[in-house]
Amino acid sequence: MKKTNENSNEIISPTVLTRYGINDNFELRLLTEWVTDKNNFEKKSGFVPVLVGFKTKILEENGVIPTTSFIGHIAIPSWASTKHTTTYYAPEFRFTMQHTISEKQTLSYNLGAEWDGETAAPTFIYTLTTAYSLSENMGAYLECYGFVPQIGKPDHRFDLGLTYLFNPNHQLDVSSGLGLSETSAKYYISLGYSFRFKI
């Protein structure tokens, strides 16, 4: 749930990311989200455009060179609820990079851009994250991230979270964050569950 102001909030539930590994370096991705927007006395619910894409590894970590991957998606305008359809196809991409600091800590950062399906102006995106292994099954992370539109004011945010690995195939995560800009949501809370299966 994301709180925008005293009279507005947004609930994204569920978000389902399905990934299918083709090999060790390439996966196909499908992302669906059900969004409920509440603004004063108005309420709008439905699926936002489905994102179809892939992730591919580019580089292995080697000294100062981080492990680097590329993620690309495109949102399909008609694959959405009536109130959430967009005019155009909306691409998004990011480069994800990770350094190993120690056996228990990593440093990750992403750079990319996304489009909203209505204008040609991109919004640039970034994240900076450090994760630390608290135990064999539990981890914690701190993250700064943001959205910098070509037109308009930037939106910078901060969050922290915990992950718990029940076994190699099941993981629970919980996080909460704050907005750092006047355009940001005041706060958000998130609960997620990941599982892996073979077909």
PDB file of C-alpha atoms in Angstrom:
ATOM      1  CA  MET A   1       0.000   0.000   0.000  1.00  0.00           C
ATOM      2  CA  LYS A   2       1.215   3.501  -0.871  1.00  0.00           C
ATOM      3  CA  LYS A   3      -0.045   6.638   0.911  1.00  0.00           C
ATOM      4  CA  THR A   4       0.113   9.674  -1.386  1.00  0.00           C
ATOM      5  CA  ASN A   5      -1.591  12.291   0.807  1.00  0.00           C
ATOM      6  CA  GLU A   6      -4.318  12.565   3.434  1.00  0.00           C
ATOM      7  CA  ASN A   7      -7.074  11.884   0.887  1.00  0.00           C
ATOM      8  CA  SER A   8      -5.348   9.519  -1.505  1.00  0.00           C
ATOM      9  CA  ASN A   9      -3.738   6.107  -1.416  1.00  0.00           C
ATOM     10  CA  GLU A  10      -2.870   3.320  -3.809  1.00  0.00           C
ATOM     11  CA  ILE A  11      -2.989  -0.410  -3.182  1.00  0.00           C
ATOM     12  CA  ILE A  12      -1.143  -2.716  -5.581  1.00  0.00           C
ATOM     13  CA  SER A  13      -2.235  -6.257  -4.806  1.00  0.00           C
ATOM     14  CA  PRO A  14      -1.501  -8.670  -6.149  1.00  0.00           C
ATOM     15  CA  THR A  15       1.662  -8.097  -8.163  1.00  0.00           C
ATOM     16  CA  VAL A  16       2.690 -11.308  -9.913  1.00  0.00           C
ATOM     17  CA  LEU A  17       6.078 -11.605 -11.614  1.00  0.00           C
ATOM     18  CA  THR A  18       6.462 -14.868 -13.527  1.00  0.00           C
ATOM     19  CA  ARG A  19       9.963 -15.745 -14.718  1.00  0.00           C
ATOM     20  CA  TYR A  20      10.943 -18.648 -16.961  1.00  0.00           C
ATOM     21  CA  GLY A  21      14.624 -19.464 -17.269  1.00  0.00           C
ATOM     22  CA  ILE A  22      15.732 -20.466 -20.748  1.00  0.00           C
ATOM     23  CA  ASN A  23      19.296 -21.043 -19.562  1.00  0.00           C
ATOM     24  CA  ASP A  24      21.701 -19.729 -16.890  1.00  0.00           C
ATOM     25  CA  ASN A  25      21.961 -16.332 -18.652  1.00  0.00           C
ATOM     26  CA  PHE A  26      18.491 -15.631 -20.069  1.00  0.00           C
ATOM     27  CA  GLU A  27      14.930 -15.576 -18.723  1.00  0.00           C
ATOM     28  CA  LEU A  28      11.495 -14.572 -20.005  1.00  0.00           C
ATOM     29  CA  ARG A  29       9.335 -12.369 -17.754  1.00  0.00           C
ATOM     30  CA  LEU A  30       5.618 -11.575 -17.395  1.00  0.00           C
ATOM     31  CA  LEU A  31       4.413  -8.962 -14.877  1.00  0.00           C
ATOM     32  CA  THR A  32       0.782  -8.360 -13.906  1.00  0.00           C
ATOM     33  CA  GLU A  33      -0.533  -5.891 -11.302  1.00  0.00           C
ATOM     34  CA  TRP A  34      -3.981  -5.188  -9.880  1.00  0.00           C
ATOM     35  CA  VAL A  35      -4.165  -1.561  -8.744  1.00  0.00           C
ATOM     36  CA  THR A  36      -6.767   0.154  -6.567  1.00  0.00           C
ATOM     37  CA  ASP A  37      -6.638   3.959  -6.492  1.00  0.00           C
ATOM     38  CA  LYS A  38      -8.626   5.817  -3.848  1.00  0.00           C
ATOM     39  CA  ASN A  39      -8.846   9.593  -4.186  1.00  0.00           C
ATOM     40  CA  ASN A  40     -11.321  11.451  -1.963  1.00  0.00           C
ATOM     41  CA  PHE A  41     -14.606   9.677  -2.718  1.00  0.00           C
ATOM     42  CA  GLU A  42     -13.492   8.128  -6.002  1.00  0.00           C
ATOM     43  CA  LYS A  43     -12.187   4.583  -6.368  1.00  0.00           C
ATOM     44  CA  LYS A  44     -10.712   2.940  -9.460  1.00  0.00           C
ATOM     45  CA  SER A  45      -9.600  -0.683  -9.586  1.00  0.00           C
ATOM     46  CA  GLY A  46      -8.277  -2.974 -12.284  1.00  0.00           C
ATOM     47  CA  PHE A  47      -5.302  -4.490 -14.041  1.00  0.00           C
ATOM     48  CA  VAL A  48      -2.715  -2.051 -15.398  1.00  0.00           C
ATOM     49  CA  PRO A  49      -1.150  -3.013 -18.771  1.00  0.00           C
ATOM     50  CA  VAL A  50       0.655  -6.349 -18.619  1.00  0.00           C
ATOM     51  CA  LEU A  51       4.447  -6.148 -19.013  1.00  0.00           C
ATOM     52  CA  VAL A  52       6.181  -8.720 -21.221  1.00  0.00           C
ATOM     53  CA  GLY A  53       9.972  -8.889 -21.284  1.00  0.00           C
ATOM     54  CA  PHE A  54      13.242 -10.615 -20.575  1.00  0.00           C
ATOM     55  CA  LYS A  55      16.414 -10.482 -18.502  1.00  0.00           C
ATOM     56  CA  THR A  56      19.871 -11.398 -19.763  1.00  0.00           C
ATOM     57  CA  LYS A  57      23.269 -11.498 -18.086  1.00  0.00           C
ATOM     58  CA  ILE A  58      25.942  -9.360 -19.775  1.00  0.00           C
ATOM     59  CA  LEU A  59      29.001  -9.548 -17.515  1.00  0.00           C
ATOM     60  CA  GLU A  60      30.293 -11.648 -14.634  1.00  0.00           C
ATOM     61  CA  GLU A  61      31.859  -9.883 -11.657  1.00  0.00           C
ATOM     62  CA  ASN A  62      35.609  -9.430 -12.113  1.00  0.00           C
ATOM     63  CA  GLY A  63      37.459  -7.027  -9.816  1.00  0.00           C
ATOM     64  CA  VAL A  64      35.935  -3.572 -10.158  1.00  0.00           C
ATOM     65  CA  ILE A  65      33.632  -4.806 -12.938  1.00  0.00           C
ATOM     66  CA  PRO A  66      30.243  -5.700 -11.418  1.00  0.00           C
ATOM     67  CA  THR A  67      27.921  -8.518 -12.357  1.00  0.00           C
ATOM     68  CA  THR A  68      25.796  -6.782 -14.987  1.00  0.00           C
ATOM     69  CA  SER A  69      22.424  -7.736 -16.474  1.00  0.00           C
ATOM     70  CA  PHE A  70      19.888  -6.055 -18.737  1.00  0.00           C
ATOM     71  CA  ILE A  71      16.120  -6.135 -18.102  1.00  0.00           C
ATOM     72  CA  GLY A  72      13.651  -5.003 -20.743  1.00  0.00           C
ATOM     73  CA  HIS A  73       9.832  -4.951 -20.738  1.00  0.00           C
ATOM     74  CA  ILE A  74       7.055  -3.550 -22.872  1.00  0.00           C
ATOM     75  CA  ALA A  75       3.545  -2.825 -21.572  1.00  0.00           C
ATOM     76  CA  ILE A  76       0.706  -3.971 -23.840  1.00  0.00           C
ATOM     77  CA  PRO A  77      -2.021  -1.260 -23.831  1.00  0.00           C
ATOM     78  CA  SER A  78      -4.967  -3.568 -24.531  1.00  0.00           C
ATOM     79  CA  TRP A  79      -3.897  -6.140 -21.924  1.00  0.00           C
ATOM     80  CA  ALA A  80      -5.425  -4.092 -19.116  1.00  0.00           C
ATOM     81  CA  SER A  81      -8.729  -3.266 -17.478  1.00  0.00           C
ATOM     82  CA  THR A  82     -10.806  -0.669 -19.316  1.00  0.00           C
ATOM     83  CA  LYS A  83     -10.008   2.158 -16.895  1.00  0.00           C
ATOM     84  CA  HIS A  84      -6.264   1.471 -17.058  1.00  0.00           C
ATOM     85  CA  THR A  85      -5.601   1.084 -20.788  1.00  0.00           C
ATOM     86  CA  THR A  86      -2.975   3.377 -22.333  1.00  0.00           C
ATOM     87  CA  THR A  87      -2.759   4.976 -25.760  1.00  0.00           C
ATOM     88  CA  TYR A  88       0.628   3.556 -26.753  1.00  0.00           C
ATOM     89  CA  TYR A  89       2.899   0.630 -26.032  1.00  0.00           C
ATOM     90  CA  ALA A  90       5.145   1.564 -23.107  1.00  0.00           C
ATOM     91  CA  PRO A  91       8.713   0.215 -22.963  1.00  0.00           C
ATOM     92  CA  GLU A  92      10.974   0.181 -19.935  1.00  0.00           C
ATOM     93  CA  PHE A  93      14.519  -0.999 -19.406  1.00  0.00           C
ATOM     94  CA  ARG A  94      17.270  -1.029 -16.814  1.00  0.00           C
ATOM     95  CA  PHE A  95      20.837  -2.168 -16.363  1.00  0.00           C
ATOM     96  CA  THR A  96      21.330  -3.971 -13.040  1.00  0.00           C
ATOM     97  CA  MET A  97      24.803  -4.150 -11.471  1.00  0.00           C
ATOM     98  CA  GLN A  98      26.093  -5.824  -8.311  1.00  0.00           C
ATOM     99  CA  HIS A  99      29.389  -5.862  -6.389  1.00  0.00           C
ATOM    100  CA  THR A 100      30.336  -8.354  -3.682  1.00  0.00           C
ATOM    101  CA  ILE A 101      31.578  -6.402  -0.642  1.00  0.00           C
ATOM    102  CA  SER A 102      32.098  -9.421   1.616  1.00  0.00           C
ATOM    103  CA  GLU A 103      30.703 -12.889   2.159  1.00  0.00           C
ATOM    104  CA  LYS A 104      27.671 -11.287   3.816  1.00  0.00           C
ATOM    105  CA  GLN A 105      27.244  -7.949   2.029  1.00  0.00           C
ATOM    106  CA  THR A 106      26.547  -6.804  -1.528  1.00  0.00           C
ATOM    107  CA  LEU A 107      26.170  -3.405  -3.192  1.00  0.00           C
ATOM    108  CA  SER A 108      23.743  -3.118  -6.110  1.00  0.00           C
ATOM    109  CA  TYR A 109      22.642  -0.301  -8.386  1.00  0.00           C
ATOM    110  CA  ASN A 110      20.302   0.026 -11.362  1.00  0.00           C
ATOM    111  CA  LEU A 111      19.995   2.628 -14.099  1.00  0.00           C
ATOM    112  CA  GLY A 112      17.275   2.801 -16.723  1.00  0.00           C
ATOM    113  CA  ALA A 113      14.222   4.536 -18.112  1.00  0.00           C
ATOM    114  CA  GLU A 114      10.511   3.939 -18.551  1.00  0.00           C
ATOM    115  CA  TRP A 115       7.581   5.420 -20.470  1.00  0.00           C
ATOM    116  CA  ASP A 116       3.963   5.846 -19.351  1.00  0.00           C
ATOM    117  CA  GLY A 117       2.191   4.912 -22.589  1.00  0.00           C
ATOM    118  CA  GLU A 118       0.770   8.408 -23.070  1.00  0.00           C
ATOM    119  CA  THR A 119       3.708  10.661 -23.982  1.00  0.00           C
ATOM    120  CA  ALA A 120       7.109  10.325 -25.627  1.00  0.00           C
ATOM    121  CA  ALA A 121       8.865  11.808 -22.583  1.00  0.00           C
ATOM    122  CA  PRO A 122      10.821   9.207 -20.590  1.00  0.00           C
ATOM    123  CA  THR A 123      11.226   8.954 -16.846  1.00  0.00           C
ATOM    124  CA  PHE A 124      14.744   7.958 -15.814  1.00  0.00           C
ATOM    125  CA  ILE A 125      15.021   5.523 -12.911  1.00  0.00           C
ATOM    126  CA  TYR A 126      17.772   4.593 -10.487  1.00  0.00           C
ATOM    127  CA  THR A 127      18.329   2.466  -7.389  1.00  0.00           C
ATOM    128  CA  LEU A 128      21.203   2.079  -4.931  1.00  0.00           C
ATOM    129  CA  THR A 129      20.926  -0.884  -2.548  1.00  0.00           C
ATOM    130  CA  THR A 130      23.074  -2.601   0.028  1.00  0.00           C
ATOM    131  CA  ALA A 131      22.041  -6.027   1.301  1.00  0.00           C
ATOM    132  CA  TYR A 132      23.419  -7.864   4.322  1.00  0.00           C
ATOM    133  CA  SER A 133      23.011 -11.501   5.350  1.00  0.00           C
ATOM    134  CA  LEU A 134      21.929 -11.617   9.006  1.00  0.00           C
ATOM    135  CA  SER A 135      21.901 -15.402   9.107  1.00  0.00           C
ATOM    136  CA  GLU A 136      21.724 -18.379   6.793  1.00  0.00           C
ATOM    137  CA  ASN A 137      18.029 -17.713   6.189  1.00  0.00           C
ATOM    138  CA  MET A 138      17.471 -14.018   6.959  1.00  0.00           C
ATOM    139  CA  GLY A 139      18.700 -10.925   5.162  1.00  0.00           C
ATOM    140  CA  ALA A 140      18.208  -7.153   5.383  1.00  0.00           C
ATOM    141  CA  TYR A 141      18.590  -4.336   2.889  1.00  0.00           C
ATOM    142  CA  LEU A 142      18.591  -0.538   2.644  1.00  0.00           C
ATOM    143  CA  GLU A 143      17.707   1.204  -0.589  1.00  0.00           C
ATOM    144  CA  CYS A 144      17.544   4.660  -2.122  1.00  0.00           C
ATOM    145  CA  TYR A 145      15.703   4.908  -5.424  1.00  0.00           C
ATOM    146  CA  GLY A 146      13.934   7.403  -7.558  1.00  0.00           C
ATOM    147  CA  PHE A 147      12.228   8.563 -10.733  1.00  0.00           C
ATOM    148  CA  VAL A 148      13.496  11.577 -12.664  1.00  0.00           C
ATOM    149  CA  PRO A 149      11.069  12.590 -15.445  1.00  0.00           C
ATOM    150  CA  GLN A 150      12.227  14.521 -18.477  1.00  0.00           C
ATOM    151  CA  ILE A 151       9.339  16.888 -17.770  1.00  0.00           C
ATOM    152  CA  GLY A 152       8.360  17.524 -14.162  1.00  0.00           C
ATOM    153  CA  LYS A 153       9.866  17.200 -10.704  1.00  0.00           C
ATOM    154  CA  PRO A 154      11.899  14.209  -9.498  1.00  0.00           C
ATOM    155  CA  ASP A 155      10.584  11.660  -7.015  1.00  0.00           C
ATOM    156  CA  HIS A 156      13.217  10.294  -4.591  1.00  0.00           C
ATOM    157  CA  ARG A 157      12.488   7.602  -1.996  1.00  0.00           C
ATOM    158  CA  PHE A 158      14.118   5.487   0.714  1.00  0.00           C
ATOM    159  CA  ASP A 159      13.168   2.059   2.050  1.00  0.00           C
ATOM    160  CA  LEU A 160      14.379  -0.861   4.113  1.00  0.00           C
ATOM    161  CA  GLY A 161      13.316  -4.477   4.226  1.00  0.00           C
ATOM    162  CA  LEU A 162      13.805  -7.982   5.542  1.00  0.00           C
ATOM    163  CA  THR A 163      13.831 -11.297   3.689  1.00  0.00           C
ATOM    164  CA  TYR A 164      13.403 -14.791   5.077  1.00  0.00           C
ATOM    165  CA  LEU A 165      14.310 -17.890   3.077  1.00  0.00           C
ATOM    166  CA  PHE A 166      12.254 -20.867   4.224  1.00  0.00           C
ATOM    167  CA  ASN A 167      14.110 -23.145   1.811  1.00  0.00           C
ATOM    168  CA  PRO A 168      15.787 -22.752  -1.613  1.00  0.00           C
ATOM    169  CA  ASN A 169      12.367 -22.496  -3.286  1.00  0.00           C
ATOM    170  CA  HIS A 170      10.343 -20.241  -0.950  1.00  0.00           C
ATOM    171  CA  GLN A 171      11.065 -16.737   0.371  1.00  0.00           C
ATOM    172  CA  LEU A 172       9.081 -14.119   2.307  1.00  0.00           C
ATOM    173  CA  ASP A 173       9.925 -10.414   2.243  1.00  0.00           C
ATOM    174  CA  VAL A 174       8.539  -7.327   3.956  1.00  0.00           C
ATOM    175  CA  SER A 175       9.557  -3.711   3.423  1.00  0.00           C
ATOM    176  CA  SER A 176       8.553  -0.131   4.189  1.00  0.00           C
ATOM    177  CA  GLY A 177       9.659   3.185   2.780  1.00  0.00           C
ATOM    178  CA  LEU A 178       9.357   6.979   2.915  1.00  0.00           C
ATOM    179  CA  GLY A 179       9.188   9.676   0.294  1.00  0.00           C
ATOM    180  CA  LEU A 180      12.064  12.163   0.183  1.00  0.00           C
ATOM    181  CA  SER A 181      10.579  14.644  -2.315  1.00  0.00           C
ATOM    182  CA  GLU A 182       7.457  16.792  -2.356  1.00  0.00           C
ATOM    183  CA  THR A 183       6.181  14.705  -5.285  1.00  0.00           C
ATOM    184  CA  SER A 184       6.785  11.390  -3.485  1.00  0.00           C
ATOM    185  CA  ALA A 185       4.276   9.187  -1.738  1.00  0.00           C
ATOM    186  CA  LYS A 186       4.380   9.834   2.015  1.00  0.00           C
ATOM    187  CA  TYR A 187       5.094   6.203   2.795  1.00  0.00           C
ATOM    188  CA  TYR A 188       4.471   2.661   1.647  1.00  0.00           C
ATOM    189  CA  ILE A 189       4.444  -0.849   3.080  1.00  0.00           C
ATOM    190  CA  SER A 190       4.904  -4.045   1.116  1.00  0.00           C
ATOM    191  CA  LEU A 191       4.630  -7.780   1.715  1.00  0.00           C
ATOM    192  CA  GLY A 192       5.840 -10.317  -0.818  1.00  0.00           C
ATOM    193  CA  TYR A 193       6.245 -14.050  -1.292  1.00  0.00           C
ATOM    194  CA  SER A 194       8.422 -15.750  -3.909  1.00  0.00           C
ATOM    195  CA  PHE A 195       8.439 -19.398  -4.910  1.00  0.00           C
ATOM    196  CA  ARG A 196      10.257 -21.421  -7.542  1.00  0.00           C
ATOM    197  CA  PHE A 197       8.942 -24.507  -9.307  1.00  0.00           C
ATOM    198  CA  LYS A 198      10.058 -26.751 -12.141  1.00  0.00           C
ATOM    199  CA  ILE A 199       7.969 -27.594 -15.190  1.00  0.00           C
TER     200      ILE A 199
END
